[in-house]
């Protein structure tokens, strides 16, 4: 039985006061969330230390939004996986579509980041998803499977025992157009079936979470689907009450 996982991706939002307020509300309400649900929050790099200091004893797990693919070295402005682990970070998002699009991150670079995360004891949350044009062009399956294959080829199927996959259709991110539970389930199922061709055990165990306009009023229906193991939540994770409600829907 796979544990459900809900992760808040705070993106490039908030100042110290806002982050503290949000976090305090989350911590004080976290007891309402089922024990069977894992919950993570991914603040920006500059707020990781602040958040870590306040998280002690709470069920919330600290995540980061990115890492550099290199080990600690002379790369100005970047953050190594070892630094994140040292700070208490346990999850790290790799391959978010905003980075693929705006920062031109390639599948190959993302696979290197996934390796670097695992080498440093972090669990990568690998984001994959098709654009609106790709969906309308009927190439959703080959797009997402193609993105997944680059990572699988790099690390091998066994390494996916400690990878979380986030299916995030690009057309649903930040747009308010959530995929229907049927649309999301269909892609989650085909991803799991694809992995099963390599290892039935890994396919059964790997958590595939959905992202793209998850909100309090659609989370329950999405999380009820057989192959949707939780959510990666952007905008709605910045509102404590709504995020807690989403987490409760997973339990
Ligand atoms: P959204 O973002 O919930 O605001 O659509 C999801 C994400 O980018 O992970």
PDB file of C-alpha atoms and ligand atoms in Angstrom:
ATOM      1  CA  UNK A   1       0.000   0.000   0.000  1.00  0.00           C
ATOM      2  CA  UNK A   2       1.522   3.318  -1.063  1.00  0.00           C
ATOM      3  CA  UNK A   3       1.420   6.187   1.427  1.00  0.00           C
ATOM      4  CA  UNK A   4      -0.184   9.346   0.129  1.00  0.00           C
ATOM      5  CA  UNK A   5       2.049  12.406  -0.221  1.00  0.00           C
ATOM      6  CA  UNK A   6       1.092  16.066  -0.542  1.00  0.00           C
ATOM      7  CA  UNK A   7       3.838  18.596  -1.243  1.00  0.00           C
ATOM      8  CA  UNK A   8       3.490  22.374  -1.248  1.00  0.00           C
ATOM      9  CA  UNK A   9       5.648  24.160  -3.806  1.00  0.00           C
ATOM     10  CA  UNK A  10       5.932  27.744  -2.624  1.00  0.00           C
ATOM     11  CA  UNK A  11       7.882  28.795  -5.737  1.00  0.00           C
ATOM     12  CA  UNK A  12       9.361  32.331  -5.640  1.00  0.00           C
ATOM     13  CA  UNK A  13       6.898  33.662  -3.069  1.00  0.00           C
ATOM     14  CA  UNK A  14       6.976  35.230   0.358  1.00  0.00           C
ATOM     15  CA  UNK A  15       9.131  37.208   2.725  1.00  0.00           C
ATOM     16  CA  UNK A  16      10.307  36.027   6.144  1.00  0.00           C
ATOM     17  CA  UNK A  17       7.229  37.303   7.961  1.00  0.00           C
ATOM     18  CA  UNK A  18       4.802  35.726   5.476  1.00  0.00           C
ATOM     19  CA  UNK A  19       6.664  32.428   5.439  1.00  0.00           C
ATOM     20  CA  UNK A  20       6.679  32.316   9.244  1.00  0.00           C
ATOM     21  CA  UNK A  21       2.970  33.064   9.449  1.00  0.00           C
ATOM     22  CA  UNK A  22       2.081  30.408   6.874  1.00  0.00           C
ATOM     23  CA  UNK A  23       4.280  27.852   8.558  1.00  0.00           C
ATOM     24  CA  UNK A  24       2.924  28.494  12.040  1.00  0.00           C
ATOM     25  CA  UNK A  25      -0.609  28.013  10.765  1.00  0.00           C
ATOM     26  CA  UNK A  26       0.380  24.785   9.021  1.00  0.00           C
ATOM     27  CA  UNK A  27       2.195  23.434  12.062  1.00  0.00           C
ATOM     28  CA  UNK A  28      -0.669  24.165  14.418  1.00  0.00           C
ATOM     29  CA  UNK A  29      -3.215  22.493  12.100  1.00  0.00           C
ATOM     30  CA  UNK A  30      -1.048  19.557  11.039  1.00  0.00           C
ATOM     31  CA  UNK A  31      -2.512  17.307  13.748  1.00  0.00           C
ATOM     32  CA  UNK A  32      -5.754  17.287  11.720  1.00  0.00           C
ATOM     33  CA  UNK A  33      -3.992  15.429   8.905  1.00  0.00           C
ATOM     34  CA  UNK A  34      -4.113  11.617   8.887  1.00  0.00           C
ATOM     35  CA  UNK A  35      -0.993   9.813  10.141  1.00  0.00           C
ATOM     36  CA  UNK A  36      -1.029   7.906   6.871  1.00  0.00           C
ATOM     37  CA  UNK A  37      -0.318  11.001   4.796  1.00  0.00           C
ATOM     38  CA  UNK A  38       3.169  12.435   4.261  1.00  0.00           C
ATOM     39  CA  UNK A  39       3.320  16.206   3.873  1.00  0.00           C
ATOM     40  CA  UNK A  40       6.184  18.274   2.499  1.00  0.00           C
ATOM     41  CA  UNK A  41       6.793  21.974   2.000  1.00  0.00           C
ATOM     42  CA  UNK A  42       9.258  23.434  -0.481  1.00  0.00           C
ATOM     43  CA  UNK A  43      10.172  27.051   0.300  1.00  0.00           C
ATOM     44  CA  UNK A  44      12.680  29.036  -1.744  1.00  0.00           C
ATOM     45  CA  UNK A  45      16.370  28.446  -1.001  1.00  0.00           C
ATOM     46  CA  UNK A  46      16.637  31.622   1.059  1.00  0.00           C
ATOM     47  CA  UNK A  47      13.884  30.515   3.424  1.00  0.00           C
ATOM     48  CA  UNK A  48      14.986  26.888   3.912  1.00  0.00           C
ATOM     49  CA  UNK A  49      16.945  27.598   7.118  1.00  0.00           C
ATOM     50  CA  UNK A  50      14.145  29.685   8.589  1.00  0.00           C
ATOM     51  CA  UNK A  51      11.618  26.954   7.875  1.00  0.00           C
ATOM     52  CA  UNK A  52      13.859  24.154   9.129  1.00  0.00           C
ATOM     53  CA  UNK A  53      14.328  25.906  12.466  1.00  0.00           C
ATOM     54  CA  UNK A  54      10.572  26.091  12.993  1.00  0.00           C
ATOM     55  CA  UNK A  55       9.713  22.593  11.781  1.00  0.00           C
ATOM     56  CA  UNK A  56      11.239  20.634  14.656  1.00  0.00           C
ATOM     57  CA  UNK A  57       8.795  18.082  16.022  1.00  0.00           C
ATOM     58  CA  UNK A  58       6.166  18.702  13.344  1.00  0.00           C
ATOM     59  CA  UNK A  59       5.101  16.137  10.754  1.00  0.00           C
ATOM     60  CA  UNK A  60       6.025  18.449   7.882  1.00  0.00           C
ATOM     61  CA  UNK A  61       9.017  17.372   5.815  1.00  0.00           C
ATOM     62  CA  UNK A  62      11.334  19.941   4.293  1.00  0.00           C
ATOM     63  CA  UNK A  63      11.840  20.010   0.533  1.00  0.00           C
ATOM     64  CA  UNK A  64      13.743  22.237  -1.884  1.00  0.00           C
ATOM     65  CA  UNK A  65      12.651  23.382  -5.328  1.00  0.00           C
ATOM     66  CA  UNK A  66      15.847  22.595  -7.212  1.00  0.00           C
ATOM     67  CA  UNK A  67      19.529  21.708  -6.848  1.00  0.00           C
ATOM     68  CA  UNK A  68      22.619  21.926  -8.997  1.00  0.00           C
ATOM     69  CA  UNK A  69      23.692  18.706 -10.689  1.00  0.00           C
ATOM     70  CA  UNK A  70      27.359  19.146  -9.659  1.00  0.00           C
ATOM     71  CA  UNK A  71      28.931  18.213  -6.346  1.00  0.00           C
ATOM     72  CA  UNK A  72      30.060  21.104  -4.132  1.00  0.00           C
ATOM     73  CA  UNK A  73      32.437  23.135  -6.317  1.00  0.00           C
ATOM     74  CA  UNK A  74      33.059  26.567  -7.849  1.00  0.00           C
ATOM     75  CA  UNK A  75      29.635  27.312  -9.393  1.00  0.00           C
ATOM     76  CA  UNK A  76      28.588  30.816  -8.406  1.00  0.00           C
ATOM     77  CA  UNK A  77      25.007  31.236  -7.329  1.00  0.00           C
ATOM     78  CA  UNK A  78      24.133  27.543  -7.266  1.00  0.00           C
ATOM     79  CA  UNK A  79      23.244  25.120  -4.453  1.00  0.00           C
ATOM     80  CA  UNK A  80      24.613  21.575  -4.127  1.00  0.00           C
ATOM     81  CA  UNK A  81      22.623  18.571  -2.950  1.00  0.00           C
ATOM     82  CA  UNK A  82      25.048  18.031  -0.047  1.00  0.00           C
ATOM     83  CA  UNK A  83      24.247  21.525   1.251  1.00  0.00           C
ATOM     84  CA  UNK A  84      20.533  20.788   1.148  1.00  0.00           C
ATOM     85  CA  UNK A  85      20.918  17.484   2.979  1.00  0.00           C
ATOM     86  CA  UNK A  86      23.096  19.149   5.608  1.00  0.00           C
ATOM     87  CA  UNK A  87      20.350  21.702   6.202  1.00  0.00           C
ATOM     88  CA  UNK A  88      17.760  18.987   6.835  1.00  0.00           C
ATOM     89  CA  UNK A  89      16.135  18.951   3.403  1.00  0.00           C
ATOM     90  CA  UNK A  90      14.754  15.521   2.408  1.00  0.00           C
ATOM     91  CA  UNK A  91      12.819  16.080  -0.837  1.00  0.00           C
ATOM     92  CA  UNK A  92      13.935  18.046  -3.860  1.00  0.00           C
ATOM     93  CA  UNK A  93      11.886  18.916  -6.935  1.00  0.00           C
ATOM     94  CA  UNK A  94      13.681  18.332 -10.245  1.00  0.00           C
ATOM     95  CA  UNK A  95      12.465  19.165 -13.727  1.00  0.00           C
ATOM     96  CA  UNK A  96       9.591  21.470 -12.857  1.00  0.00           C
ATOM     97  CA  UNK A  97       8.014  22.687 -16.101  1.00  0.00           C
ATOM     98  CA  UNK A  98       8.708  26.311 -15.187  1.00  0.00           C
ATOM     99  CA  UNK A  99      12.429  25.480 -15.136  1.00  0.00           C
ATOM    100  CA  UNK A 100      12.167  23.368 -18.287  1.00  0.00           C
ATOM    101  CA  UNK A 101      10.478  26.271 -20.057  1.00  0.00           C
ATOM    102  CA  UNK A 102      11.957  29.470 -18.604  1.00  0.00           C
ATOM    103  CA  UNK A 103      15.457  28.166 -17.823  1.00  0.00           C
ATOM    104  CA  UNK A 104      15.652  25.723 -20.741  1.00  0.00           C
ATOM    105  CA  UNK A 105      16.426  22.720 -18.580  1.00  0.00           C
ATOM    106  CA  UNK A 106      16.773  19.586 -20.706  1.00  0.00           C
ATOM    107  CA  UNK A 107      15.736  16.022 -19.871  1.00  0.00           C
ATOM    108  CA  UNK A 108      19.410  15.142 -19.669  1.00  0.00           C
ATOM    109  CA  UNK A 109      20.252  17.895 -17.171  1.00  0.00           C
ATOM    110  CA  UNK A 110      17.215  16.932 -15.110  1.00  0.00           C
ATOM    111  CA  UNK A 111      18.382  13.305 -15.030  1.00  0.00           C
ATOM    112  CA  UNK A 112      21.790  14.520 -13.772  1.00  0.00           C
ATOM    113  CA  UNK A 113      20.030  16.501 -11.037  1.00  0.00           C
ATOM    114  CA  UNK A 114      18.093  13.391 -10.067  1.00  0.00           C
ATOM    115  CA  UNK A 115      21.380  11.470  -9.726  1.00  0.00           C
ATOM    116  CA  UNK A 116      22.876  14.267  -7.641  1.00  0.00           C
ATOM    117  CA  UNK A 117      19.847  14.293  -5.354  1.00  0.00           C
ATOM    118  CA  UNK A 118      20.103  10.569  -4.704  1.00  0.00           C
ATOM    119  CA  UNK A 119      23.869  10.627  -4.216  1.00  0.00           C
ATOM    120  CA  UNK A 120      23.273  13.191  -1.475  1.00  0.00           C
ATOM    121  CA  UNK A 121      20.509  11.307   0.301  1.00  0.00           C
ATOM    122  CA  UNK A 122      17.616  13.390  -1.039  1.00  0.00           C
ATOM    123  CA  UNK A 123      14.440  11.967  -2.547  1.00  0.00           C
ATOM    124  CA  UNK A 124      13.871  13.576  -5.945  1.00  0.00           C
ATOM    125  CA  UNK A 125      10.392  14.591  -7.049  1.00  0.00           C
ATOM    126  CA  UNK A 126      10.693  14.233 -10.813  1.00  0.00           C
ATOM    127  CA  UNK A 127       8.212  16.444 -12.675  1.00  0.00           C
ATOM    128  CA  UNK A 128       7.009  15.432 -16.117  1.00  0.00           C
ATOM    129  CA  UNK A 129       4.086  16.599 -18.207  1.00  0.00           C
ATOM    130  CA  UNK A 130       2.866  17.574 -21.650  1.00  0.00           C
ATOM    131  CA  UNK A 131       2.054  21.029 -23.010  1.00  0.00           C
ATOM    132  CA  UNK A 132      -1.356  21.964 -24.366  1.00  0.00           C
ATOM    133  CA  UNK A 133      -0.061  21.621 -27.959  1.00  0.00           C
ATOM    134  CA  UNK A 134       1.280  18.158 -27.206  1.00  0.00           C
ATOM    135  CA  UNK A 135      -2.019  17.054 -25.678  1.00  0.00           C
ATOM    136  CA  UNK A 136      -3.997  18.481 -28.576  1.00  0.00           C
ATOM    137  CA  UNK A 137      -1.557  16.881 -30.999  1.00  0.00           C
ATOM    138  CA  UNK A 138      -2.182  13.462 -29.457  1.00  0.00           C
ATOM    139  CA  UNK A 139       1.380  12.985 -28.198  1.00  0.00           C
ATOM    140  CA  UNK A 140       0.797  13.072 -24.436  1.00  0.00           C
ATOM    141  CA  UNK A 141       1.914   9.487 -23.915  1.00  0.00           C
ATOM    142  CA  UNK A 142       5.088   9.690 -25.957  1.00  0.00           C
ATOM    143  CA  UNK A 143       5.959  13.018 -24.296  1.00  0.00           C
ATOM    144  CA  UNK A 144       5.658  11.865 -20.689  1.00  0.00           C
ATOM    145  CA  UNK A 145       7.117   8.427 -21.308  1.00  0.00           C
ATOM    146  CA  UNK A 146       9.979  10.057 -23.215  1.00  0.00           C
ATOM    147  CA  UNK A 147      10.715  12.399 -20.294  1.00  0.00           C
ATOM    148  CA  UNK A 148      10.561   9.501 -17.841  1.00  0.00           C
ATOM    149  CA  UNK A 149      12.774   7.251 -19.972  1.00  0.00           C
ATOM    150  CA  UNK A 150      15.684   9.687 -19.967  1.00  0.00           C
ATOM    151  CA  UNK A 151      15.777   9.490 -16.177  1.00  0.00           C
ATOM    152  CA  UNK A 152      15.226   5.718 -16.051  1.00  0.00           C
ATOM    153  CA  UNK A 153      18.013   5.170 -18.586  1.00  0.00           C
ATOM    154  CA  UNK A 154      20.378   7.282 -16.501  1.00  0.00           C
ATOM    155  CA  UNK A 155      19.767   5.798 -13.046  1.00  0.00           C
ATOM    156  CA  UNK A 156      18.217   2.400 -13.755  1.00  0.00           C
ATOM    157  CA  UNK A 157      14.818   1.156 -12.667  1.00  0.00           C
ATOM    158  CA  UNK A 158      15.937   0.081  -9.148  1.00  0.00           C
ATOM    159  CA  UNK A 159      16.763   3.694  -8.268  1.00  0.00           C
ATOM    160  CA  UNK A 160      13.077   4.493  -8.783  1.00  0.00           C
ATOM    161  CA  UNK A 161      12.408   2.834  -5.442  1.00  0.00           C
ATOM    162  CA  UNK A 162      13.407   6.221  -4.091  1.00  0.00           C
ATOM    163  CA  UNK A 163      11.984   8.606  -6.658  1.00  0.00           C
ATOM    164  CA  UNK A 164       8.627  10.349  -6.542  1.00  0.00           C
ATOM    165  CA  UNK A 165       7.107  11.101  -9.926  1.00  0.00           C
ATOM    166  CA  UNK A 166       4.933  14.197 -10.279  1.00  0.00           C
ATOM    167  CA  UNK A 167       2.696  14.209 -13.338  1.00  0.00           C
ATOM    168  CA  UNK A 168       2.039  17.873 -14.032  1.00  0.00           C
ATOM    169  CA  UNK A 169       0.322  18.699 -17.322  1.00  0.00           C
ATOM    170  CA  UNK A 170       1.761  22.098 -18.234  1.00  0.00           C
ATOM    171  CA  UNK A 171      -1.657  23.389 -19.334  1.00  0.00           C
ATOM    172  CA  UNK A 172      -2.978  22.817 -15.803  1.00  0.00           C
ATOM    173  CA  UNK A 173      -0.225  24.588 -13.850  1.00  0.00           C
ATOM    174  CA  UNK A 174      -1.288  27.927 -12.446  1.00  0.00           C
ATOM    175  CA  UNK A 175      -4.135  28.155 -14.947  1.00  0.00           C
ATOM    176  CA  UNK A 176      -7.072  26.974 -12.845  1.00  0.00           C
ATOM    177  CA  UNK A 177      -7.699  24.258 -15.486  1.00  0.00           C
ATOM    178  CA  UNK A 178      -7.236  21.108 -13.436  1.00  0.00           C
ATOM    179  CA  UNK A 179      -7.007  17.815 -15.301  1.00  0.00           C
ATOM    180  CA  UNK A 180     -10.105  15.741 -14.635  1.00  0.00           C
ATOM    181  CA  UNK A 181      -9.532  12.753 -12.359  1.00  0.00           C
ATOM    182  CA  UNK A 182     -10.033  10.559 -15.455  1.00  0.00           C
ATOM    183  CA  UNK A 183      -7.432  12.441 -17.506  1.00  0.00           C
ATOM    184  CA  UNK A 184      -4.906  12.336 -14.668  1.00  0.00           C
ATOM    185  CA  UNK A 185      -5.594   8.694 -13.786  1.00  0.00           C
ATOM    186  CA  UNK A 186      -5.133   7.672 -17.412  1.00  0.00           C
ATOM    187  CA  UNK A 187      -1.626   9.152 -17.530  1.00  0.00           C
ATOM    188  CA  UNK A 188      -0.677   7.882 -14.052  1.00  0.00           C
ATOM    189  CA  UNK A 189      -1.761   4.391 -15.118  1.00  0.00           C
ATOM    190  CA  UNK A 190       0.215   4.457 -18.333  1.00  0.00           C
ATOM    191  CA  UNK A 191       3.325   5.646 -16.478  1.00  0.00           C
ATOM    192  CA  UNK A 192       2.960   2.828 -13.945  1.00  0.00           C
ATOM    193  CA  UNK A 193       2.354   0.282 -16.722  1.00  0.00           C
ATOM    194  CA  UNK A 194       5.431   1.529 -18.508  1.00  0.00           C
ATOM    195  CA  UNK A 195       7.580   1.097 -15.374  1.00  0.00           C
ATOM    196  CA  UNK A 196       6.052  -2.357 -14.820  1.00  0.00           C
ATOM    197  CA  UNK A 197       7.630  -3.520 -18.064  1.00  0.00           C
ATOM    198  CA  UNK A 198      10.969  -2.999 -16.312  1.00  0.00           C
ATOM    199  CA  UNK A 199      10.023  -3.994 -12.761  1.00  0.00           C
ATOM    200  CA  UNK A 200       6.589  -4.901 -11.468  1.00  0.00           C
ATOM    201  CA  UNK A 201       7.726  -4.337  -7.871  1.00  0.00           C
ATOM    202  CA  UNK A 202       9.062  -0.838  -8.526  1.00  0.00           C
ATOM    203  CA  UNK A 203       5.973   0.112 -10.527  1.00  0.00           C
ATOM    204  CA  UNK A 204       3.722  -0.990  -7.683  1.00  0.00           C
ATOM    205  CA  UNK A 205       5.728   0.869  -5.036  1.00  0.00           C
ATOM    206  CA  UNK A 206       6.559   4.152  -6.793  1.00  0.00           C
ATOM    207  CA  UNK A 207       4.449   7.133  -5.784  1.00  0.00           C
ATOM    208  CA  UNK A 208       3.035   9.154  -8.669  1.00  0.00           C
ATOM    209  CA  UNK A 209       1.526  12.425  -7.493  1.00  0.00           C
ATOM    210  CA  UNK A 210      -0.509  14.869  -9.570  1.00  0.00           C
ATOM    211  CA  UNK A 211       0.138  18.600  -9.925  1.00  0.00           C
ATOM    212  CA  UNK A 212      -1.715  21.372 -11.739  1.00  0.00           C
ATOM    213  CA  UNK A 213      -4.332  23.571 -10.067  1.00  0.00           C
ATOM    214  CA  UNK A 214      -4.987  21.162  -7.184  1.00  0.00           C
ATOM    215  CA  UNK A 215      -7.391  22.912  -4.814  1.00  0.00           C
ATOM    216  CA  UNK A 216      -9.462  22.119  -1.762  1.00  0.00           C
ATOM    217  CA  UNK A 217     -12.514  21.508  -3.917  1.00  0.00           C
ATOM    218  CA  UNK A 218     -10.966  19.061  -6.397  1.00  0.00           C
ATOM    219  CA  UNK A 219      -8.341  17.247  -4.302  1.00  0.00           C
ATOM    220  CA  UNK A 220     -10.571  14.540  -2.888  1.00  0.00           C
ATOM    221  CA  UNK A 221     -11.793  13.382  -6.269  1.00  0.00           C
ATOM    222  CA  UNK A 222      -8.286  13.366  -7.718  1.00  0.00           C
ATOM    223  CA  UNK A 223      -6.744  11.514  -4.762  1.00  0.00           C
ATOM    224  CA  UNK A 224      -9.463   8.855  -4.889  1.00  0.00           C
ATOM    225  CA  UNK A 225      -8.148   7.569  -8.236  1.00  0.00           C
ATOM    226  CA  UNK A 226      -6.281   4.274  -7.977  1.00  0.00           C
ATOM    227  CA  UNK A 227      -2.948   5.507  -9.323  1.00  0.00           C
ATOM    228  CA  UNK A 228      -2.885   9.058  -7.937  1.00  0.00           C
ATOM    229  CA  UNK A 229      -0.804   8.967  -4.768  1.00  0.00           C
ATOM    230  CA  UNK A 230      -1.180  12.590  -3.722  1.00  0.00           C
ATOM    231  CA  UNK A 231      -0.438  16.033  -5.079  1.00  0.00           C
ATOM    232  CA  UNK A 232       2.160  18.664  -5.812  1.00  0.00           C
ATOM    233  CA  UNK A 233       0.420  21.919  -4.977  1.00  0.00           C
ATOM    234  CA  UNK A 234       1.474  25.413  -6.037  1.00  0.00           C
ATOM    235  CA  UNK A 235      -0.826  28.401  -5.490  1.00  0.00           C
ATOM    236  CA  UNK A 236      -3.157  26.652  -3.055  1.00  0.00           C
ATOM    237  CA  UNK A 237      -0.217  25.719  -0.799  1.00  0.00           C
ATOM    238  CA  UNK A 238       0.279  29.398   0.052  1.00  0.00           C
ATOM    239  CA  UNK A 239      -3.040  29.473   1.902  1.00  0.00           C
ATOM    240  CA  UNK A 240      -2.743  27.480   5.134  1.00  0.00           C
ATOM    241  CA  UNK A 241      -6.394  26.571   5.474  1.00  0.00           C
ATOM    242  CA  UNK A 242      -6.714  25.436   1.883  1.00  0.00           C
ATOM    243  CA  UNK A 243      -3.487  23.432   1.964  1.00  0.00           C
ATOM    244  CA  UNK A 244      -4.509  21.668   5.181  1.00  0.00           C
ATOM    245  CA  UNK A 245      -7.864  20.877   3.605  1.00  0.00           C
ATOM    246  CA  UNK A 246      -6.065  19.341   0.594  1.00  0.00           C
ATOM    247  CA  UNK A 247      -3.868  17.265   2.915  1.00  0.00           C
ATOM    248  CA  UNK A 248      -6.939  16.072   4.803  1.00  0.00           C
ATOM    249  CA  UNK A 249      -8.483  14.960   1.487  1.00  0.00           C
ATOM    250  CA  UNK A 250      -5.577  12.554   1.054  1.00  0.00           C
ATOM    251  CA  UNK A 251      -6.186  10.715   4.330  1.00  0.00           C
TER     252      UNK A 251
HETATM  253  P1  LIG B   1      -0.408  25.138  -9.252  1.00  0.00           P
HETATM  254  O1  LIG B   1       1.129  24.716  -9.407  1.00  0.00           O
HETATM  255  O2  LIG B   1      -0.976  24.273  -8.147  1.00  0.00           O
HETATM  256  O3  LIG B   1      -0.374  26.599  -8.864  1.00  0.00           O
HETATM  257  O4  LIG B   1      -1.059  24.893 -10.551  1.00  0.00           O
HETATM  258  C1  LIG B   1       1.520  23.369  -9.337  1.00  0.00           C
HETATM  259  C2  LIG B   1       3.005  23.271  -9.552  1.00  0.00           C
HETATM  260  O5  LIG B   1       3.562  24.090 -10.286  1.00  0.00           O
HETATM  261  O6  LIG B   1       3.668  22.365  -8.997  1.00  0.00           O
END
